[in-house]
Coordinates of C-alpha atoms and ligand atoms in Angstrom, one line a residue:
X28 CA 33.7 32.1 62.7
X29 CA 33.2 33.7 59.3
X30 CA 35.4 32.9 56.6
X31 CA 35.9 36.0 54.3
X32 CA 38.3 37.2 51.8
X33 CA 40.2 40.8 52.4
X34 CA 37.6 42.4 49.9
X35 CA 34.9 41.1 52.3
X36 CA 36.8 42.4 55.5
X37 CA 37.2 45.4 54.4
X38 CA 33.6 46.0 53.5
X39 CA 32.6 44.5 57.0
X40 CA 34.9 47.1 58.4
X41 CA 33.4 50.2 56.4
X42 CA 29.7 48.7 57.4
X43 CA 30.9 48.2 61.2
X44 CA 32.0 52.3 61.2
X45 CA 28.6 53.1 60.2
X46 CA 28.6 55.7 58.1
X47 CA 31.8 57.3 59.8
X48 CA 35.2 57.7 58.3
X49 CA 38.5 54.6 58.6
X50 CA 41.1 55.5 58.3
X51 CA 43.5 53.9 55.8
X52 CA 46.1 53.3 58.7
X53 CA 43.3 51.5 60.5
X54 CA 42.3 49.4 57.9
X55 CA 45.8 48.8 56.8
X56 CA 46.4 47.7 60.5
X57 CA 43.4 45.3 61.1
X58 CA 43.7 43.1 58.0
X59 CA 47.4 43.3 58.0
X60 CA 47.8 45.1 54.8
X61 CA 50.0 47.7 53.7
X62 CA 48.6 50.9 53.1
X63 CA 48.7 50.7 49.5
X64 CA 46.9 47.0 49.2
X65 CA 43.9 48.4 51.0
X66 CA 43.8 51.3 48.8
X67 CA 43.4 48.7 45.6
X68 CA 41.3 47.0 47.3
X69 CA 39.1 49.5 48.0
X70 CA 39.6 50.3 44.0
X71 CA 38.3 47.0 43.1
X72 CA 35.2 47.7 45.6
X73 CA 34.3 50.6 43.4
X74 CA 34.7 48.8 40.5
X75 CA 32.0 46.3 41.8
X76 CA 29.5 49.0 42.6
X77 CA 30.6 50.0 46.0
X78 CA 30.3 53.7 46.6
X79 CA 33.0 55.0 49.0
X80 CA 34.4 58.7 49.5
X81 CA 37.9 58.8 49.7
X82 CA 39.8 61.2 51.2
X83 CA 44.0 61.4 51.9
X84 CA 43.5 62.9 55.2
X85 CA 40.6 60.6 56.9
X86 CA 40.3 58.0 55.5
X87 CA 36.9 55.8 53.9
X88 CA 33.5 56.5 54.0
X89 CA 31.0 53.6 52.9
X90 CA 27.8 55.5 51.0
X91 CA 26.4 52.5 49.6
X92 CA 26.4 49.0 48.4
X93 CA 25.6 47.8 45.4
X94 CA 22.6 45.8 44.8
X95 CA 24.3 42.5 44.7
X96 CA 24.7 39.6 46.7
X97 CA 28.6 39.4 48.2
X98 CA 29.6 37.4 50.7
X99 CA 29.8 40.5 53.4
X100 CA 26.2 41.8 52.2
X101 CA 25.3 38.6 53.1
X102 CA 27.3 38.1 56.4
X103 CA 27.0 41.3 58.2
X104 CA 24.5 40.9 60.6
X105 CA 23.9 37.2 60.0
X106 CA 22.9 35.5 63.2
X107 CA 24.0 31.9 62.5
X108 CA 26.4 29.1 63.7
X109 CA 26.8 27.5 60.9
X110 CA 24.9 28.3 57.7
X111 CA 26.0 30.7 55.3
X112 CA 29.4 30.9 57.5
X113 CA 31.3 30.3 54.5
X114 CA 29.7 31.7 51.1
X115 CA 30.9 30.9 47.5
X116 CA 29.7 33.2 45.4
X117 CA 29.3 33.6 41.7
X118 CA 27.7 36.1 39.9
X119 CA 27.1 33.6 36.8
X120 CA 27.3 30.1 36.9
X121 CA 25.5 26.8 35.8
X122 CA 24.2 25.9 38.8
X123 CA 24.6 26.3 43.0
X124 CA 23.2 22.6 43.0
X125 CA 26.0 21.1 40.8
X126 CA 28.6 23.5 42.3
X127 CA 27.5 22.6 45.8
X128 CA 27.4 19.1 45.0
X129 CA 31.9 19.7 43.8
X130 CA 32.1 21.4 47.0
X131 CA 30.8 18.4 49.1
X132 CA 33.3 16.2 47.5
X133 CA 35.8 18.7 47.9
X134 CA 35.3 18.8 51.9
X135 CA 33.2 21.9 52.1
X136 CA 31.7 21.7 55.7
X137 CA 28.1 21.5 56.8
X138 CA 26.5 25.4 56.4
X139 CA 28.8 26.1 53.7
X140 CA 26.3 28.1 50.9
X141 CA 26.7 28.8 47.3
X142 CA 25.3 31.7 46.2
X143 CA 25.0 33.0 42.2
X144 CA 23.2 36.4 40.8
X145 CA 22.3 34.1 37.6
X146 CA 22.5 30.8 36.7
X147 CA 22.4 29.1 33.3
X148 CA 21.7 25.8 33.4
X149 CA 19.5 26.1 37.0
X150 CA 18.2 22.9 37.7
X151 CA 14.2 22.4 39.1
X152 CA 12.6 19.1 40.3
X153 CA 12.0 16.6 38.0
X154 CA 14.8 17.5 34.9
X155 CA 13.3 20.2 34.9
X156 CA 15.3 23.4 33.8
X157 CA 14.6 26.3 36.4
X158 CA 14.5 30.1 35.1
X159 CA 17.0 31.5 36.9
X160 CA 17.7 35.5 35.5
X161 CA 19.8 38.4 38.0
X162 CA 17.4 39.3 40.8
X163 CA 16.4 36.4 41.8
X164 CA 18.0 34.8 45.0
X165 CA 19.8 31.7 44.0
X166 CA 21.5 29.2 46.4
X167 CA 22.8 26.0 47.9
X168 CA 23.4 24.7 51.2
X169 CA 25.2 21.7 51.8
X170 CA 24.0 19.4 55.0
X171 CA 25.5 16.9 56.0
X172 CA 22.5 15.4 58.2
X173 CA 22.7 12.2 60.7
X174 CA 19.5 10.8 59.1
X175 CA 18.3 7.6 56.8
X176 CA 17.7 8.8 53.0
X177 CA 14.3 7.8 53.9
X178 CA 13.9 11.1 55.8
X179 CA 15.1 13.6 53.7
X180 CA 11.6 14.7 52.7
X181 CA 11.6 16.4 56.2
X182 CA 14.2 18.5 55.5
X183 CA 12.5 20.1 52.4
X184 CA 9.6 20.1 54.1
X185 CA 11.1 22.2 57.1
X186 CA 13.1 24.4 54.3
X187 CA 9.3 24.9 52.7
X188 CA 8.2 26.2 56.2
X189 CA 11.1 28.1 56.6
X190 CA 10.7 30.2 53.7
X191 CA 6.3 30.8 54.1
X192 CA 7.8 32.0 57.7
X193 CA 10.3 34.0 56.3
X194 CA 8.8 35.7 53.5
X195 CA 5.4 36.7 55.7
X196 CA 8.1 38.5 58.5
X197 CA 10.1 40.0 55.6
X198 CA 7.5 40.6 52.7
X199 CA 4.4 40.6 54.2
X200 CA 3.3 37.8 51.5
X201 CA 1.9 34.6 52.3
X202 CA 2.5 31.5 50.5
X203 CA 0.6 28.3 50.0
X204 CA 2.5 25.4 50.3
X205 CA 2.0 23.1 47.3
X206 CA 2.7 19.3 47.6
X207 CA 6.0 18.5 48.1
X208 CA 7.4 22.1 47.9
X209 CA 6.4 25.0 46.0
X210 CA 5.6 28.1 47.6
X211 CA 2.7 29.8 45.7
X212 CA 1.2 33.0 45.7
X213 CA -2.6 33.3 44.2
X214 CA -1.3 29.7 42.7
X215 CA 1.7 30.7 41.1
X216 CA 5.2 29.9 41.6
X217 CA 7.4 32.3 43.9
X218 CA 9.9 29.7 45.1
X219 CA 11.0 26.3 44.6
X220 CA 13.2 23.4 46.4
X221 CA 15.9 21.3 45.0
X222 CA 17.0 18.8 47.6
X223 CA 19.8 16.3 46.3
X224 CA 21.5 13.5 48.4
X225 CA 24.8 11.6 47.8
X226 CA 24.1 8.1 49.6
X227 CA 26.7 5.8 50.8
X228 CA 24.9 2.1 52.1
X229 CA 21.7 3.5 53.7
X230 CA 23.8 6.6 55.1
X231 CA 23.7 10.2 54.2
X232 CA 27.0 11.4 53.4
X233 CA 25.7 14.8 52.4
X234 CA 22.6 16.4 51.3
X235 CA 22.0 19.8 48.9
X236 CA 19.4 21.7 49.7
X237 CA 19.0 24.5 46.7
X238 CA 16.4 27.3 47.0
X239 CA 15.5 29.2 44.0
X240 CA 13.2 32.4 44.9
X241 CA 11.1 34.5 42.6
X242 CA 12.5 37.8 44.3
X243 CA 13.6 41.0 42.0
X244 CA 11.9 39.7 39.0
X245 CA 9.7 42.2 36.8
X246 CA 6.9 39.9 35.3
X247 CA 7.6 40.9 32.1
X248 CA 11.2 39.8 31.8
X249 CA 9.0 36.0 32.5
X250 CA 9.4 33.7 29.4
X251 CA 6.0 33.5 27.9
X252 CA 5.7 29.6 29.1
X253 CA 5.8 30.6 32.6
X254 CA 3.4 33.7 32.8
X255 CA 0.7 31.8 33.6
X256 CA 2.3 29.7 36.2
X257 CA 5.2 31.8 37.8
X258 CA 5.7 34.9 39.8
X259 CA 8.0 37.3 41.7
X260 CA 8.0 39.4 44.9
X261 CA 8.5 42.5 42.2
X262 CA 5.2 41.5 40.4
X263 CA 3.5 41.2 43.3
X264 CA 4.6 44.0 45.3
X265 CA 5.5 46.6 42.3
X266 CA 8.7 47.0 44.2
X267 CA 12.2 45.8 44.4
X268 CA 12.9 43.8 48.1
X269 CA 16.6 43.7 49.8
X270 CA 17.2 40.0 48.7
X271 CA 20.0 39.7 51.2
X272 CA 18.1 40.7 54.4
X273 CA 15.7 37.9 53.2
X274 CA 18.4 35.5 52.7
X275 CA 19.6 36.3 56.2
X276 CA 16.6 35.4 57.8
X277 CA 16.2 32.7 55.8
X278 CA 19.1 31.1 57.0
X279 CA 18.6 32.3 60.5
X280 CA 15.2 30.2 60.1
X281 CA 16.8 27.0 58.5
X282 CA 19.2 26.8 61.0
X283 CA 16.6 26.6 63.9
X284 CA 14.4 23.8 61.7
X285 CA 17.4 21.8 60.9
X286 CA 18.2 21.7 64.5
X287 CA 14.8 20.8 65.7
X288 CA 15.2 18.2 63.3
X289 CA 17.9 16.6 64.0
X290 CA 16.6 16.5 67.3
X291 CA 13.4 14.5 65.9
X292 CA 11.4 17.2 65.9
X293 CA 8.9 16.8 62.9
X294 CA 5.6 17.2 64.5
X295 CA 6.3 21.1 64.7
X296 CA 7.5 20.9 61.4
X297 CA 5.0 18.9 60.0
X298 CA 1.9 20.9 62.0
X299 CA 2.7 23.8 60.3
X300 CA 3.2 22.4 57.1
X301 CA -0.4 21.6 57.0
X302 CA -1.7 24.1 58.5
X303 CA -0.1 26.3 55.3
X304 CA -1.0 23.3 52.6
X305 CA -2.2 24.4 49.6
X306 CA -3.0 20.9 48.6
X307 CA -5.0 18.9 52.1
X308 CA -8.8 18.6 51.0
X309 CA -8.3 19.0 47.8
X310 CA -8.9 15.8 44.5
X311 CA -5.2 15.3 43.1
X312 CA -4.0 13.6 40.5
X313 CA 0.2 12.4 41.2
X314 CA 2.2 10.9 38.9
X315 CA 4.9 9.4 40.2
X316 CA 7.7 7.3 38.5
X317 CA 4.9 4.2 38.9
X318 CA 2.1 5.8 37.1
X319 CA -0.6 8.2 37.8
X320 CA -3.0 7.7 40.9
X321 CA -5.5 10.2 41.6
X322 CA -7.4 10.7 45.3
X323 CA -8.3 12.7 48.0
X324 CA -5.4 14.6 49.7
X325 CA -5.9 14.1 53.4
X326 CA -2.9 13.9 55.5
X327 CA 0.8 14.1 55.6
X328 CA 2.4 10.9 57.7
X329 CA 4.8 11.1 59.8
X330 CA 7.3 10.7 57.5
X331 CA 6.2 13.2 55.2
X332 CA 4.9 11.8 52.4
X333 CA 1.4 12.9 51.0
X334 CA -1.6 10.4 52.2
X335 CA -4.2 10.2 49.8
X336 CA -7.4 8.6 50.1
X337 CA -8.6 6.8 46.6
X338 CA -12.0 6.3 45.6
X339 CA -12.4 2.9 46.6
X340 CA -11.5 4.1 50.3
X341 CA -8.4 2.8 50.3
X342 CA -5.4 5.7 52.0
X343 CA -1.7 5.7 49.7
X344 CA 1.2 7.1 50.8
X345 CA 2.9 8.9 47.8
X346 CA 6.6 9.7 48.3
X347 CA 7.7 11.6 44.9
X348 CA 5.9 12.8 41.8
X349 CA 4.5 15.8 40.1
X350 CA 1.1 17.3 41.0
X351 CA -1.7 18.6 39.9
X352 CA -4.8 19.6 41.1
X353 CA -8.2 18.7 40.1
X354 CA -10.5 20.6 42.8
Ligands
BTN12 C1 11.5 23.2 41.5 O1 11.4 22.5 40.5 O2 10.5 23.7 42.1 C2 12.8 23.3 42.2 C3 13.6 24.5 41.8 C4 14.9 24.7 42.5 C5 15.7 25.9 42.0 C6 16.9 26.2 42.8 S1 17.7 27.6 42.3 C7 19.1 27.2 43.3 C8 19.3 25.7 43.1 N1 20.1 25.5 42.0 C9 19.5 24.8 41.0 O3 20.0 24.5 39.9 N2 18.2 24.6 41.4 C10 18.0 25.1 42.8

């Protein structure tokens, strides 16, 4: 079931009439309104960007939608269960991380996403702050997986797959996976992963798992810091891409990972991770919380973390830490 505010419904109606006329009686009868309450809605509509001929005698006619990502631009035509179900949206805010994480503790249920046109305090791995302008796609899912914090590396791993899958099929652009998580194009930066957990004893009670894509971007509006390291579907395609059709098949696709693995399926997972690695064969240098330790990427365990072969022979399994590559 899809949980959507009268705004939404009313949207979802126009879209379901496809390009044909409602009338207000219609709309007034479905979502239990009176006449006059759909016609302010439909006022507030416009006022967010929604073009739609009105006329006494027939009714509503939906012309087109602004380029923004509501809740109903999201939800029509979504083919999930669970995820994306319920959508917060924002179109500012400091971070879908920190207000998926108030939503956990709030009860939100597993699927639920929060989705923001900006945020201004976006959060990337390691303290790092994330750029996080309008166009880009933004968001949060909360999980609330049966699994040991141990293997939560699997689930970014299956959201990294997820989104090289996705953005081939939707884009036609195929990114490199970059130990643990970034998606690069030409080595830059087109998306990252955020995964947070909230641990009670050696259970899960509920995992994050943010997303921040590079979409609607123009390379110019990049901070000079990140030019050299960053990109967007807009600077690499010269064109503008329909960031909600992505962010339906992206959930479409996470949906089907997360399933396989809470069915133990990694191996899939985990196959086609390296088989899009950026990072396997390649001399790496990680530092991790414990120092740095440089070596030979070779292999991803079963668990997920990155095996690396030093140069005394020796094979490490590194589980968290930033890297960089040597050649
Ligand atoms: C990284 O450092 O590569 C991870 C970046 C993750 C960014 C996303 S954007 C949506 C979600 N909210 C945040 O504050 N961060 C993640």
């Amino acid at each position: 079931m899809i949980i959507m505010s009268t705004k939404d419904e009313i949207v979802f109606a126009l879209k379901e009439a496809k390009e044909q006329y409602v009338s207000g009686e219609e709309l007034a009868k479905k979502l239990s309104l009176s006449r006059t309450a759909v016609w302010k809605h439909i006022e507030t509509l416009k006022q967010d960007g929604y073009i739609i001929e009105s006329s006494s005698r027939i009714g509503y006619l939906l012309k087109s939608s602004p380029d923004l990502m509501f809740p109903a631009e999201i939800q029509f035509g979504l083919q999930t269960k669970h995820f994306g179900r319920k959508i917060y949206y924002f179109s500012k805010v400091d971070s879908t991380n920190n207000k998926a994480k108030e939503l956990v503790f709030a009860g939100a249920p597993e699927g639920s996403l929060v989705i923001a046109e900006e945020q201004v305090g976006g959060r990337g791995r390691l303290g790092r702050s994330w750029f996080s302008p309008p166009g880009g796609i933004w968001f949060s899912l909360v999980l609330r997986p049966q699994i040991v914090p141990g293997d939560i590396l699997k689930v970014t791993m299956m959201a990294g797959i997820a989104g090289v899958e996705v953005i081939k099929e939707m884009v036609g652009l195929e990114p490199r996976i970059k130990w643990p998580n970034d998606l690069l194009i030409k080595g830059k930066k087109l998306v990252g992963i955020l995964t947070e957990m909230e641990t009670e004893a050696d259970r899960i009670h509920s995992v994050i798992l943010g997303m921040g894509i590079n979409a609607n971007i123009a390379w110019r509006d990049f901070p000079p810091h990140l030019k050299e390291t960053a990109t967007s579907m807009q600077a690499q395609l010269g064109k503008n891409v329909d960031r909600c059709r992505i962010l339906r098949a992206l959930l479409a696709k996470l949906e089907i990972g997360y399933a396989q693995l809470r069915s133990g399926g990694f191996s899939t997972i985990r196959n086609s991770w390296m088989e899009h690695s950026d990072t396997l064969g390649s001399q790496v240098k990680v530092e991790t919380v414990n120092g740095a330790i440089k070596g030979k990427a070779v292999d991803i365990s079963s668990e997920g973390a990155l095996i690396l072969e030093l140069d005394s022979g020796e094979t490490k399994a590194v589980w968290s830490g930033d890297l960089i590559t040597l050649g």
